[in-house]
Coordinates of C-alpha atoms in Angstrom, one line a residue:
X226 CA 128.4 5.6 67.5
X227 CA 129.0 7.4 63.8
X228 CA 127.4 11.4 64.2
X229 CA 124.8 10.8 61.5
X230 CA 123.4 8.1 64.2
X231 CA 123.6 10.6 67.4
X232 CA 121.9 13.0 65.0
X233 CA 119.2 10.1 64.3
X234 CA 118.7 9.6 68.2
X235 CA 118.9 13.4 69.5
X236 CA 116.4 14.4 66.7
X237 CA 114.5 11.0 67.5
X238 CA 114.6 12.4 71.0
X239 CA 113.5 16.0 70.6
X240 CA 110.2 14.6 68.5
X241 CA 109.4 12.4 71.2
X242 CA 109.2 14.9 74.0
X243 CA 107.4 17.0 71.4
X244 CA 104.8 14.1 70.9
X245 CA 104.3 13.6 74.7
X246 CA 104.0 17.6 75.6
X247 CA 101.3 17.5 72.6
X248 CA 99.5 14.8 74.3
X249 CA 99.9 15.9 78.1
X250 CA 98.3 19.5 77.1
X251 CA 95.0 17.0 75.8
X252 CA 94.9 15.5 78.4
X253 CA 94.6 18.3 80.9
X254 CA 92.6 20.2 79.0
X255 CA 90.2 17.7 78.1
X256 CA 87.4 18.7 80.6
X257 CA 86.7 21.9 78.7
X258 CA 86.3 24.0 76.3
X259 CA 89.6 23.1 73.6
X260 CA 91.9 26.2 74.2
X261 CA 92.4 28.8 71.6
X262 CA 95.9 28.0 70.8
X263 CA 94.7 24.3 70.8
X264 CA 92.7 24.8 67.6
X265 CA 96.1 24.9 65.1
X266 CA 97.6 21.8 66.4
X267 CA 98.0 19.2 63.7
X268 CA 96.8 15.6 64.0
X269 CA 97.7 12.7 62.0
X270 CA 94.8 12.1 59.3
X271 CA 93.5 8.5 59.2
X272 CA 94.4 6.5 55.9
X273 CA 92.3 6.7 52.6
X274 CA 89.9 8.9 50.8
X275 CA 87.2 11.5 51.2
X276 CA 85.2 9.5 48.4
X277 CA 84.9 5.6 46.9
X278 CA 86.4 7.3 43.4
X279 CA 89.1 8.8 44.7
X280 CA 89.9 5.6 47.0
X281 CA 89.7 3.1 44.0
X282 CA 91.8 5.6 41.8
X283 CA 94.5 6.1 44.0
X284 CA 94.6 2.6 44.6
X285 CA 95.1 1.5 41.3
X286 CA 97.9 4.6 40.5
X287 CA 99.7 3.3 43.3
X288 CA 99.2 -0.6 41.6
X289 CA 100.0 0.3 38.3
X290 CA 103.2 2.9 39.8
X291 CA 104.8 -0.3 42.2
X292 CA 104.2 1.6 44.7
X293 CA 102.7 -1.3 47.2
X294 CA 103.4 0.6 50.6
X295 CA 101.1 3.3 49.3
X296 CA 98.5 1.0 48.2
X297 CA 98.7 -1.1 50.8
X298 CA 97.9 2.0 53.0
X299 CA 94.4 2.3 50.8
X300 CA 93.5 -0.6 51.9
X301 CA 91.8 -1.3 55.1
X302 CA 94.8 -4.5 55.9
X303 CA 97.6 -1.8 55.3
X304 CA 100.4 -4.7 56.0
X305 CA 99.0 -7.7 54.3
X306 CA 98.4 -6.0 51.0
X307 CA 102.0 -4.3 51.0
X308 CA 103.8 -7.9 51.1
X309 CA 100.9 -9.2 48.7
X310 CA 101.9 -6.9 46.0
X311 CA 105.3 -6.2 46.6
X312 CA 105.8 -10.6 46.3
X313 CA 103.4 -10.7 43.4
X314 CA 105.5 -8.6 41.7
X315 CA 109.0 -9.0 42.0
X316 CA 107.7 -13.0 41.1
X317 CA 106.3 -12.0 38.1
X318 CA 109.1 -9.0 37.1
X319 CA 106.5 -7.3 34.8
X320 CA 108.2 -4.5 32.6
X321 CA 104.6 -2.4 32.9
X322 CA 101.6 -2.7 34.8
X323 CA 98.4 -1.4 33.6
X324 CA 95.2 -1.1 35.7
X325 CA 92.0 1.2 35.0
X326 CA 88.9 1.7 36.6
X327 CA 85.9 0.4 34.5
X328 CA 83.0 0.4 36.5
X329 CA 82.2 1.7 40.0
X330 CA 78.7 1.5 41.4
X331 CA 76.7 4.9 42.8
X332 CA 76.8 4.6 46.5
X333 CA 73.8 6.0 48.5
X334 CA 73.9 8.4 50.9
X335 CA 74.8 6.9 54.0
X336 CA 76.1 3.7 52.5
X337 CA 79.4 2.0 53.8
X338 CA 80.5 -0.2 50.9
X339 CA 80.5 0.2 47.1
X340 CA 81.2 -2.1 44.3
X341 CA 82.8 -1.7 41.4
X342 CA 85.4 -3.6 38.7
X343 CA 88.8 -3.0 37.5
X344 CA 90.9 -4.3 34.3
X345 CA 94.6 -5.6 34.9
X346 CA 97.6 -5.8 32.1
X347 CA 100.2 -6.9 33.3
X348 CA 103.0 -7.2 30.1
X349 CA 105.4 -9.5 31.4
X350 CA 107.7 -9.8 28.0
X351 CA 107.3 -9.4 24.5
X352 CA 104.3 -10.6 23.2
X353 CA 103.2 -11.8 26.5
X354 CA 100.2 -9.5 28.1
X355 CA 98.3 -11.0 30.5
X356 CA 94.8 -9.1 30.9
X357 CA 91.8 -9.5 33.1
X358 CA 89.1 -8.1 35.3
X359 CA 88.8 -7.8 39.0
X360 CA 85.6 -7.4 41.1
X361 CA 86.3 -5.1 44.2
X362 CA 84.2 -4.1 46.9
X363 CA 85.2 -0.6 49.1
X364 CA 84.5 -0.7 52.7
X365 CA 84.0 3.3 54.5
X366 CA 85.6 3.0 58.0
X367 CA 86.3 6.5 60.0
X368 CA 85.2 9.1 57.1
X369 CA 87.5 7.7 54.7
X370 CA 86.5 4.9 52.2
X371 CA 89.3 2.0 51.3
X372 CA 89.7 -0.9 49.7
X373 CA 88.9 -4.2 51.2
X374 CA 91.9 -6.3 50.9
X375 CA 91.4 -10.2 49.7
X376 CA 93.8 -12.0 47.6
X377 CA 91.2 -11.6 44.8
X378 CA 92.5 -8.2 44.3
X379 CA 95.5 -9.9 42.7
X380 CA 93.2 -12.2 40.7
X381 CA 89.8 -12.8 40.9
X382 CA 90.9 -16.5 41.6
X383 CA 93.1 -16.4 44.1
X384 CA 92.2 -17.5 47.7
X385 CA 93.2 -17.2 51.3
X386 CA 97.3 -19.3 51.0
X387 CA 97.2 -18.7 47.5
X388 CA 99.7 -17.2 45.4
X389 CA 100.8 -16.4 41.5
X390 CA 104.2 -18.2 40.4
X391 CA 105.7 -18.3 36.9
X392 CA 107.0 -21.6 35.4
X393 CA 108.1 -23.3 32.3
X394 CA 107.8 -26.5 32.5
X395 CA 105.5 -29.5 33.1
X396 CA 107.9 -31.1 35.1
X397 CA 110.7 -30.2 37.2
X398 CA 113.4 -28.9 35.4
X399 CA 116.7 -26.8 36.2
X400 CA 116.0 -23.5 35.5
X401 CA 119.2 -21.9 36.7
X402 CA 122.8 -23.6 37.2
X403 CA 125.9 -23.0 38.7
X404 CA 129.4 -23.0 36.9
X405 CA 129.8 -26.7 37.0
X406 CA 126.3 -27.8 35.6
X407 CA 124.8 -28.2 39.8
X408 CA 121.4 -27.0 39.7
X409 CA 120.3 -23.7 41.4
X410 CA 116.7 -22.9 40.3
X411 CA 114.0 -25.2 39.3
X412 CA 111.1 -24.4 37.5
X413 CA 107.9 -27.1 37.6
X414 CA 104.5 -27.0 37.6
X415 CA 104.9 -25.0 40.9
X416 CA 106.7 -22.7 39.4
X417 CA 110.3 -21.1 39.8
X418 CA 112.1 -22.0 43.5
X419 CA 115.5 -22.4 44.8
X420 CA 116.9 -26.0 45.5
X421 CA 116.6 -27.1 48.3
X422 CA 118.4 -25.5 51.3
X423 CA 118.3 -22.2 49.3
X424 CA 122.0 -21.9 48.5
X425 CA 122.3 -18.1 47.1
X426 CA 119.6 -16.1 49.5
X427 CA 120.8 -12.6 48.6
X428 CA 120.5 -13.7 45.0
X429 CA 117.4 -15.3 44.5
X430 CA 115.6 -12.1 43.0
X431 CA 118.6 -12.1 40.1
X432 CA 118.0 -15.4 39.7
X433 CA 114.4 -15.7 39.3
X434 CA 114.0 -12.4 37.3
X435 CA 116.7 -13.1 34.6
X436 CA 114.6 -16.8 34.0
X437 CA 111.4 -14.9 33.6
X438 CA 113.0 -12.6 31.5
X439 CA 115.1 -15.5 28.9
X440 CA 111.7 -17.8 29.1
X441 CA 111.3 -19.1 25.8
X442 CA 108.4 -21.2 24.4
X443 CA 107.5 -22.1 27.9
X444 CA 106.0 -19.2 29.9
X445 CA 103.0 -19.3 32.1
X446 CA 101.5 -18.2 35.2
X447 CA 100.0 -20.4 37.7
X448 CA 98.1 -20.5 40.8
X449 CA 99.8 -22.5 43.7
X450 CA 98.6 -23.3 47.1
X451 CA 100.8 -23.0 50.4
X452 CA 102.8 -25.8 50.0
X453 CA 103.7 -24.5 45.9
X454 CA 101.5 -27.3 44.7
X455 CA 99.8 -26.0 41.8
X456 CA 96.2 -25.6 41.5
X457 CA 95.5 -23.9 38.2
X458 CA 97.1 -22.4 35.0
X459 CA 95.9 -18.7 34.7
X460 CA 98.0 -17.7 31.8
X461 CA 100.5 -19.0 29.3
X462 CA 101.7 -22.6 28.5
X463 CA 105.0 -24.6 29.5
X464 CA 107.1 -26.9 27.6
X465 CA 106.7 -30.8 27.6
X466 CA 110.7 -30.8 27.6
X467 CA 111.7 -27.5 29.1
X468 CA 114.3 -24.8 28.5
X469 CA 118.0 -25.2 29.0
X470 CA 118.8 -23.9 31.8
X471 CA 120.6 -20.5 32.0
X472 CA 124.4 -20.5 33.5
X473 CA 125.1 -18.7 36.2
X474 CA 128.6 -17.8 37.7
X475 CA 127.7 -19.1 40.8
X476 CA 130.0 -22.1 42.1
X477 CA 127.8 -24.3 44.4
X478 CA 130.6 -25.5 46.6
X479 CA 131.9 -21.5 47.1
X480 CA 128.8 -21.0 47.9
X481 CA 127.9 -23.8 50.1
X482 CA 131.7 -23.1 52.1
X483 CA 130.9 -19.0 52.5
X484 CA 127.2 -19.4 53.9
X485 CA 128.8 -22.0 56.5
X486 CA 131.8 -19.8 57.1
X487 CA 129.6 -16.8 57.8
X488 CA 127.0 -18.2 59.7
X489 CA 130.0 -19.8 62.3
X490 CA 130.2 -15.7 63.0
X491 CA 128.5 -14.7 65.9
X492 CA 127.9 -11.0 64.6
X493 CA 127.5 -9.5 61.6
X494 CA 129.3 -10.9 58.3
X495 CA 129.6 -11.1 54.4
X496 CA 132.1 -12.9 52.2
X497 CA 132.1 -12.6 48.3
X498 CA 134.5 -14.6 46.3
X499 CA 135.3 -14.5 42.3
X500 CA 137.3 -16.4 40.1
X501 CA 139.9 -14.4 39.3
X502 CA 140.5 -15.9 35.5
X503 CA 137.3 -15.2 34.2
X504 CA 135.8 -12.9 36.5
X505 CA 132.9 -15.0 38.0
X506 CA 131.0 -14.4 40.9
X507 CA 131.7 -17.8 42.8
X508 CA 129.9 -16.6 45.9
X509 CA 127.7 -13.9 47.8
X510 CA 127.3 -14.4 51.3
X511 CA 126.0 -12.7 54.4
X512 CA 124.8 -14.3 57.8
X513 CA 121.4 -13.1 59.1
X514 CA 123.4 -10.8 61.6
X515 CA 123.9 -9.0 58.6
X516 CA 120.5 -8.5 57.6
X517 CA 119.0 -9.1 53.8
X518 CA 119.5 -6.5 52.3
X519 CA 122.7 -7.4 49.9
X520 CA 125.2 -5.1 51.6
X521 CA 128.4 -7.2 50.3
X522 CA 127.9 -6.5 47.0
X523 CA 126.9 -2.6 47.2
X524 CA 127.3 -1.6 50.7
X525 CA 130.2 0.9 51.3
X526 CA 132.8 0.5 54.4
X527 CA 136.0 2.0 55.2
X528 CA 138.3 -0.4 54.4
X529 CA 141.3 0.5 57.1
X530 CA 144.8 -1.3 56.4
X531 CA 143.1 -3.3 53.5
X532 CA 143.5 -0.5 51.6
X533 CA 147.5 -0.4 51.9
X534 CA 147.4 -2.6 49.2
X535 CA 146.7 0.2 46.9
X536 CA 149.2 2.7 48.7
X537 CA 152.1 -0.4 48.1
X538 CA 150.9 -0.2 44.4
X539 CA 151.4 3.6 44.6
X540 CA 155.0 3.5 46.4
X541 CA 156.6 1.1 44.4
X542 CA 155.1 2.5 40.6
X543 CA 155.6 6.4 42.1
X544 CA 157.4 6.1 44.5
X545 CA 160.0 3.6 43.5
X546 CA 160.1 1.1 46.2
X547 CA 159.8 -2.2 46.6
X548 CA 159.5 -5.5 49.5
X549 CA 162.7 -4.9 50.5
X550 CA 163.3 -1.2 50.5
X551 CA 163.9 0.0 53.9
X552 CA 161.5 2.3 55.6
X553 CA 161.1 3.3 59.3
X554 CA 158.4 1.5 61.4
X555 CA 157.9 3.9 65.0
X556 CA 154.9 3.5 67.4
X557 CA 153.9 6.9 67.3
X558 CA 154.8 9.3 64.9
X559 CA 153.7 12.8 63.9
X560 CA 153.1 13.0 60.0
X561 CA 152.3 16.0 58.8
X562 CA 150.0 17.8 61.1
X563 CA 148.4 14.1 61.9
X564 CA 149.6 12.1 65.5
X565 CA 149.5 8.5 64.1
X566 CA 149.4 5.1 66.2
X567 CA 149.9 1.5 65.4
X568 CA 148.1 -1.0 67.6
X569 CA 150.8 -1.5 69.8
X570 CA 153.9 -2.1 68.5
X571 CA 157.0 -0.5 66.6
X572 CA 159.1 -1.7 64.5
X573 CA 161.9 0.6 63.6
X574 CA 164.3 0.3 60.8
X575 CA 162.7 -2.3 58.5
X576 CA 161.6 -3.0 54.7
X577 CA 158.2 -2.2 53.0
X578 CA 157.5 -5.9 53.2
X579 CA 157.7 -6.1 57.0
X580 CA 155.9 -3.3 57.5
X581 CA 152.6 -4.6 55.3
X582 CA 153.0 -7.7 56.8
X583 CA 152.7 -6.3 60.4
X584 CA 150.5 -3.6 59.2
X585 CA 152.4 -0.2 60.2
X586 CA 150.0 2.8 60.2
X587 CA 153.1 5.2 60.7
X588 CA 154.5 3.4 57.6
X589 CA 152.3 3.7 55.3
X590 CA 151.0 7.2 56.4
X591 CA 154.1 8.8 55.9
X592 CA 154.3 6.8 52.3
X593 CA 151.1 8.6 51.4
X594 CA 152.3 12.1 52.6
X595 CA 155.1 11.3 49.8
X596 CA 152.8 10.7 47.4
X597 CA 151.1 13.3 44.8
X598 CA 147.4 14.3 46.3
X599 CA 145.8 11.8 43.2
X600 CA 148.5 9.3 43.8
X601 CA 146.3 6.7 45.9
X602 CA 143.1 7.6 43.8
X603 CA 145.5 6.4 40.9
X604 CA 146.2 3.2 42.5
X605 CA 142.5 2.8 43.3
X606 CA 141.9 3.3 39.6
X607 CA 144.0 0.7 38.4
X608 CA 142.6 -2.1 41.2
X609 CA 139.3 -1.8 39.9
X610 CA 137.5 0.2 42.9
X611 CA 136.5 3.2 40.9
X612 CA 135.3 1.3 38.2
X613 CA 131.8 0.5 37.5
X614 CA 129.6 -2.2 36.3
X615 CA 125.9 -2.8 35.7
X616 CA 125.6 -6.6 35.9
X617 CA 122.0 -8.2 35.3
X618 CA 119.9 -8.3 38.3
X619 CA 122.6 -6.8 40.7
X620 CA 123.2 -3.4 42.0
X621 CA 126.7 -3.4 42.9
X622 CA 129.2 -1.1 43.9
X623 CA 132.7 -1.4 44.2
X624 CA 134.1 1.4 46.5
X625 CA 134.8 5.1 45.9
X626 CA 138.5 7.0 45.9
X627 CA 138.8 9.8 45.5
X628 CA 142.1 12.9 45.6
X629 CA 142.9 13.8 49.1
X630 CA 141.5 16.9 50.0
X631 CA 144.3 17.9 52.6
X632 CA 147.9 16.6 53.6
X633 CA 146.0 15.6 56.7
X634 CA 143.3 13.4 54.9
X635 CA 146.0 12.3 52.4
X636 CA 147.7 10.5 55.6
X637 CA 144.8 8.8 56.8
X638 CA 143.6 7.7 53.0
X639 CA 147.3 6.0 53.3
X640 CA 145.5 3.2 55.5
X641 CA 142.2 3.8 54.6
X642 CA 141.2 5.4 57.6
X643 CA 140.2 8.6 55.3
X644 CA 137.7 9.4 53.2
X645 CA 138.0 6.3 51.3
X646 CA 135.5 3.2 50.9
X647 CA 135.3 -0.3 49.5
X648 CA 132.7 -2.7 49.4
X649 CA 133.3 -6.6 49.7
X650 CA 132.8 -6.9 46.2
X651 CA 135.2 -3.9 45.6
X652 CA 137.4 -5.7 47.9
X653 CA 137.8 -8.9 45.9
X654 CA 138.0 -7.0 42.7
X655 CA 141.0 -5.3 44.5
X656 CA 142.6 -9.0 45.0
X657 CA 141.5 -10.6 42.0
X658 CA 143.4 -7.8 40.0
X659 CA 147.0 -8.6 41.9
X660 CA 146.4 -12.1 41.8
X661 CA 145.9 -11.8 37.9
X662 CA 147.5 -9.2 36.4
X663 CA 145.1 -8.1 34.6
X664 CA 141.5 -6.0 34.6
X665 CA 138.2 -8.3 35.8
X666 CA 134.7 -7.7 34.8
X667 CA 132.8 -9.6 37.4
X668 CA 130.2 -11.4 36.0
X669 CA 126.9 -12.9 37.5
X670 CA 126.2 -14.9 34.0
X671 CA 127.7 -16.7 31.2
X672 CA 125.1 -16.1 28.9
X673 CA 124.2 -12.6 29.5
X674 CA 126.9 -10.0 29.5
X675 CA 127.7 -7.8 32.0
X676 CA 127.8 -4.2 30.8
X677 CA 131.2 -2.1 31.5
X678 CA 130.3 1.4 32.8
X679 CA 133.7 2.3 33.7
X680 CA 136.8 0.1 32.7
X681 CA 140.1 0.0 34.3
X682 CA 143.8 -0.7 33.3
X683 CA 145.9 -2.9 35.9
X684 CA 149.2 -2.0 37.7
X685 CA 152.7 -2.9 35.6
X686 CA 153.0 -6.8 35.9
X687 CA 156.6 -5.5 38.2
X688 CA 154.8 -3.6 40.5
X689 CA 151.8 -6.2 41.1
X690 CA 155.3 -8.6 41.5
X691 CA 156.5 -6.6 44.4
X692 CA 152.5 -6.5 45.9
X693 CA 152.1 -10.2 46.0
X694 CA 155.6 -10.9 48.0
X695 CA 154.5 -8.6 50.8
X696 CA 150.6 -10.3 50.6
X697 CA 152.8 -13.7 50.9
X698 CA 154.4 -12.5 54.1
X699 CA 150.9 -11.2 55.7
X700 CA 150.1 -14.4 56.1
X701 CA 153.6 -16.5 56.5
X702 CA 154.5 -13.9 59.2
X703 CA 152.0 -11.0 59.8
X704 CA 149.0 -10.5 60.7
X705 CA 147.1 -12.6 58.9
X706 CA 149.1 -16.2 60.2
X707 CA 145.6 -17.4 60.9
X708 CA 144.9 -18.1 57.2
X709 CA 148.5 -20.3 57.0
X710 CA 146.4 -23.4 57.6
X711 CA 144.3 -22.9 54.3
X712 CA 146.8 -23.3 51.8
X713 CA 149.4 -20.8 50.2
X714 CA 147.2 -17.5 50.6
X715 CA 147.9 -14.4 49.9
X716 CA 145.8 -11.3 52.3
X717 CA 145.9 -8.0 53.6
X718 CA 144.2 -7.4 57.1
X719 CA 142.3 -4.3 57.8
X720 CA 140.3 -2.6 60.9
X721 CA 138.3 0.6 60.0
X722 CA 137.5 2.9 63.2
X723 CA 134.1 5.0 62.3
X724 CA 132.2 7.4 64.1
X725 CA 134.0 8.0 67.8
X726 CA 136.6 6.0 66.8
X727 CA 135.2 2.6 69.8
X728 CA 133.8 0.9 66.4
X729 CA 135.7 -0.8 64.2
X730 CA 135.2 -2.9 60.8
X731 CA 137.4 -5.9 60.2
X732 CA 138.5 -6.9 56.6
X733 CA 140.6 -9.6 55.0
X734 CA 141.4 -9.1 51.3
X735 CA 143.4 -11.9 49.4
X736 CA 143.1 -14.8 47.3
X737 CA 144.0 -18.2 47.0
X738 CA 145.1 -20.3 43.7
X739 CA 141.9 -19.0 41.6
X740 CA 139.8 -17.6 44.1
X741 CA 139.6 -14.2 45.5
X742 CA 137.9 -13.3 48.6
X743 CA 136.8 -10.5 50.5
X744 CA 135.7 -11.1 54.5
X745 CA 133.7 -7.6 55.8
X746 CA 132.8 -8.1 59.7
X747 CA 130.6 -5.1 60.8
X748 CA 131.7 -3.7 64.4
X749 CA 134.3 -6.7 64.8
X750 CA 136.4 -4.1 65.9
X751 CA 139.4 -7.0 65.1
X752 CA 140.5 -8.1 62.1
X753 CA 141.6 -11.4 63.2
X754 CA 138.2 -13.4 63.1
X755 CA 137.9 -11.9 59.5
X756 CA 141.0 -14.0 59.0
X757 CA 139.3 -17.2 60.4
X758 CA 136.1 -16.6 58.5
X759 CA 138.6 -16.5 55.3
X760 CA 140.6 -19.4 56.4
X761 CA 137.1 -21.5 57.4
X762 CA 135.9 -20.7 53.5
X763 CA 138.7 -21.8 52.0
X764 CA 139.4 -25.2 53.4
X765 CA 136.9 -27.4 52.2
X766 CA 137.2 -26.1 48.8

């Protein structure tokens, strides 16, 4: 368990057995008079507002703010509004939401409801502003007045199953295709959904926002029932023949082959791959042990041995080694200050290539100790994982490496057992760069440009030269043998310990012909089924 989550649990804990005191002292007490050191205890106020006005008003700040937790809370169905909104919103990507109060009954003394009305602008691109009134009725429950929730609040049409979609076209059309011209998103008069089977889950928001965003002469919203059947046209027209469909980087069969080759994981899993000629985003894929939220392309892991594909770049451009330079290989040694370990084995007097193949902690730590204290953050620069991109409809990050703070850290950071971290993406930029020689932007599109925060320069072709031989030899004779069946591929294996040091993440880094690839495993605690996740990709493609 990592420290920040035994914090999370002992403070979790400590407010529990707070919570039950509080509640035990009620409960004996309750018979009497409330004790004087009673009458400062705080309680939990009940959602909404002391007056209709101020109920409405906050409402509609928290509307017009995308704030839909908060104005869900106004509401008197806290959980049904929030996932109303939030879906209403991300579907139509709006770049400003307007709503304002513009009439609001008196409510008698004593009364429980009020009426009232309130306008909605929604300006969902240039010269597109969608505006309209909505009748609501507020409900007082408990002292505090809220908003009754109905889909109506959305739009005065909208019913019970109902929902707002966007689409351009009359008929089905493809919206969104991959790399090949396979389609990806269709827009109809249902509006804008995935194909069927839902290929790209993580990226369906990207997908669906940059078509609202490019929609051309065909731009309208509709009302759809349950099944996506539409019902009515609110807003907007479509276009008899439809737009052409925006390019995506996306390869349907990369994708296809990493969703299989992550779900076949029994725990958690992600796997991005990239072409590494043109820097496209084949695929993004996690398995639902890994949750939805898009950690491959922005969540940050130790990346354990992986990483000694930057301290090779490092030892043969600074150091002056290469494969076949000899080094020593011992079980245990003491570097520095530092008692390192390899997982069960020594190798003695052997090359550099031998030792990245078996993966030799006592290697490459004392290869780091060699090195200046930027020398791996140098490497890291020129592999891409301190650069930085903003690509449309992604947030991405690639890893973060950084100058040793200490000989002792400068050790660890040798096979990434330090302070450094990588994500999957960061991971595959990291191969695509030796497999090509040169510096990749990733890209999501081909017709919108990703922008370049932070650019890098690549290793000397010579050193990347020396780097691929001993990525070769992973897999012919190292660790990574498991990946031998899938064609000539070149890897680095990886196991991060975190937090006690009982956890571990599994990585395998390579690439293949075109293709790079990164395989994360959360808590795999091995890297070898990250190998066979790789290896399972790769062969049907």
């Amino acid at each position: 368990m990592n420290p920040g989550k035994r914090r999370g649990i002992l403070i979790g804990g400590a407010l529990l057995v707070v919570v039950v005191l509080v509640a035990a002292f009620f409960v004996l007490n309750s018979g009497g008079s409330t004790p004087e050191a009673a009458t400062g205890a705080t309680t939990v106020e009940s959602p909404g507002a002391l007056d209709p006005n101020s109920a409405i008003t906050e409402y509609l700040q928290d509307f017009s703010g995308n704030n839909p937790d908060a104005a869900g809370r106004l509401t008197d169905d806290n959980a049904a509004a929030a996932v109303a909104l939030r879906a209403t919103r991300n579907t139509l990507n709006p770049a400003s939401v307007t709503a304002k109060l513009t009439a609001l009954q008196p409510a008698p003394a004593g009364a429980k409801q009020a009426d009232g009305t309130f306008s909605v602008s929604w300006t969902l691109k240039p010269g597109q502003v969608w505006t309209y009134d909505v009748p609501f009725q507020l409900v007082q429950g408990g002292g505090k007045w809220l908003v009754h929730w109905a889909p109506s609040l959305l739009h005065p049409k909208l019913e019970a199953g109902q929902r707002l979609v966007i689409s351009t076209a009359v008929q089905d059309t493809v919206a969104v295709a991959d790399r090949d011209g396979k389609p990806l998103v269709v827009s109809g008069s249902g509006g804008l959904r995935p194909v069927d089977g839902n290929p790209a889950p993580l990226l369906r928001s990207a997908l669906l926002a940059q078509v609202t965003a490019a929609a051309g002469g065909g731009f309208a919203v509709e009302r759809v029932d349950a099944g996506g059947k539409s019902v009515e046209r609110l807003f907007g027209k479509v276009s008899d023949a439809g737009a052409k469909p925006l390019v995506t980087s996306l390869s349907l069969a990369a994708q296809n082959a990493a969703q299989a080759a992550v779900d076949g994981y029994r725990g958690s899993a992600m796997l991005v791959a990239m072409d590494t000629g043109s820097g496209d985003i084949l695929a993004v894929a996690q398995n639902a042990a890994a949750g939805n939220s898009p950690k491959a392309l922005n969540g940050l892991y130790e990346p354990g041995s992986s990483f000694k594909i930057a301290t090779s770049v490092a030892a043969v451009q600074q150091s002056g080694l290469n494969a076949t330079s000899p080094v020593d290989c011992p079980g245990v040694a003491t570097i520095g200050t530092r008692t390192v370990k390899n997982e069960g084995f020594e190798l003695g007097a052997t090359n550099l290539q031998t030792a990245f193949a078996r993966s030799c902690n006592t290697t490459f730590g004392q290869l780091a100790l060699g090195l200046p204290a930027d020398g791996l953050k140098k490497a890291a620069d020129e592999l891409g994982l301190n650069a930085d991109y903003e690509i449309p409809g992604l947030k991405t990050e690639l890893g973060k490496v950084e100058p040793a703070a200490s000989k002792d850290e400068q050790v660890e950071d040798g096979f990434g057992q330090g302070r450094i971290q990588a994500s999957a993406l960061g991971g595959t930029l990291m191969a695509a760069t030796v497999a090509s020689g040169k510096a990749i932007t990733p890209r999501l599109w081909h017709d919108v440009d990703t922008k370049v925060v932070k650019g890098y320069s690549p290793p000397p072709a010579s050193v990347l030269g020396e780097v691929r031989k001993m990525m070769r030899a992973v897999v012919t004779s190292g660790t990574g043998r498991a990946a031998a069946g899938a064609g000539t591929v070149f890897g680095k294996t990886g196991t991060a310990q975190f937090g006690d040091g009982k956890q571990a993440t599994g990585w395998f880094v390579g690439y293949r012909g075109s293709v790079a690839f990164a395989v994360v495993l959360e808590d795999s605690n091995d890297s070898g089924p990250a190998v066979q996740v790789a290896a399972t990709f790769l062969k049907p493609l």
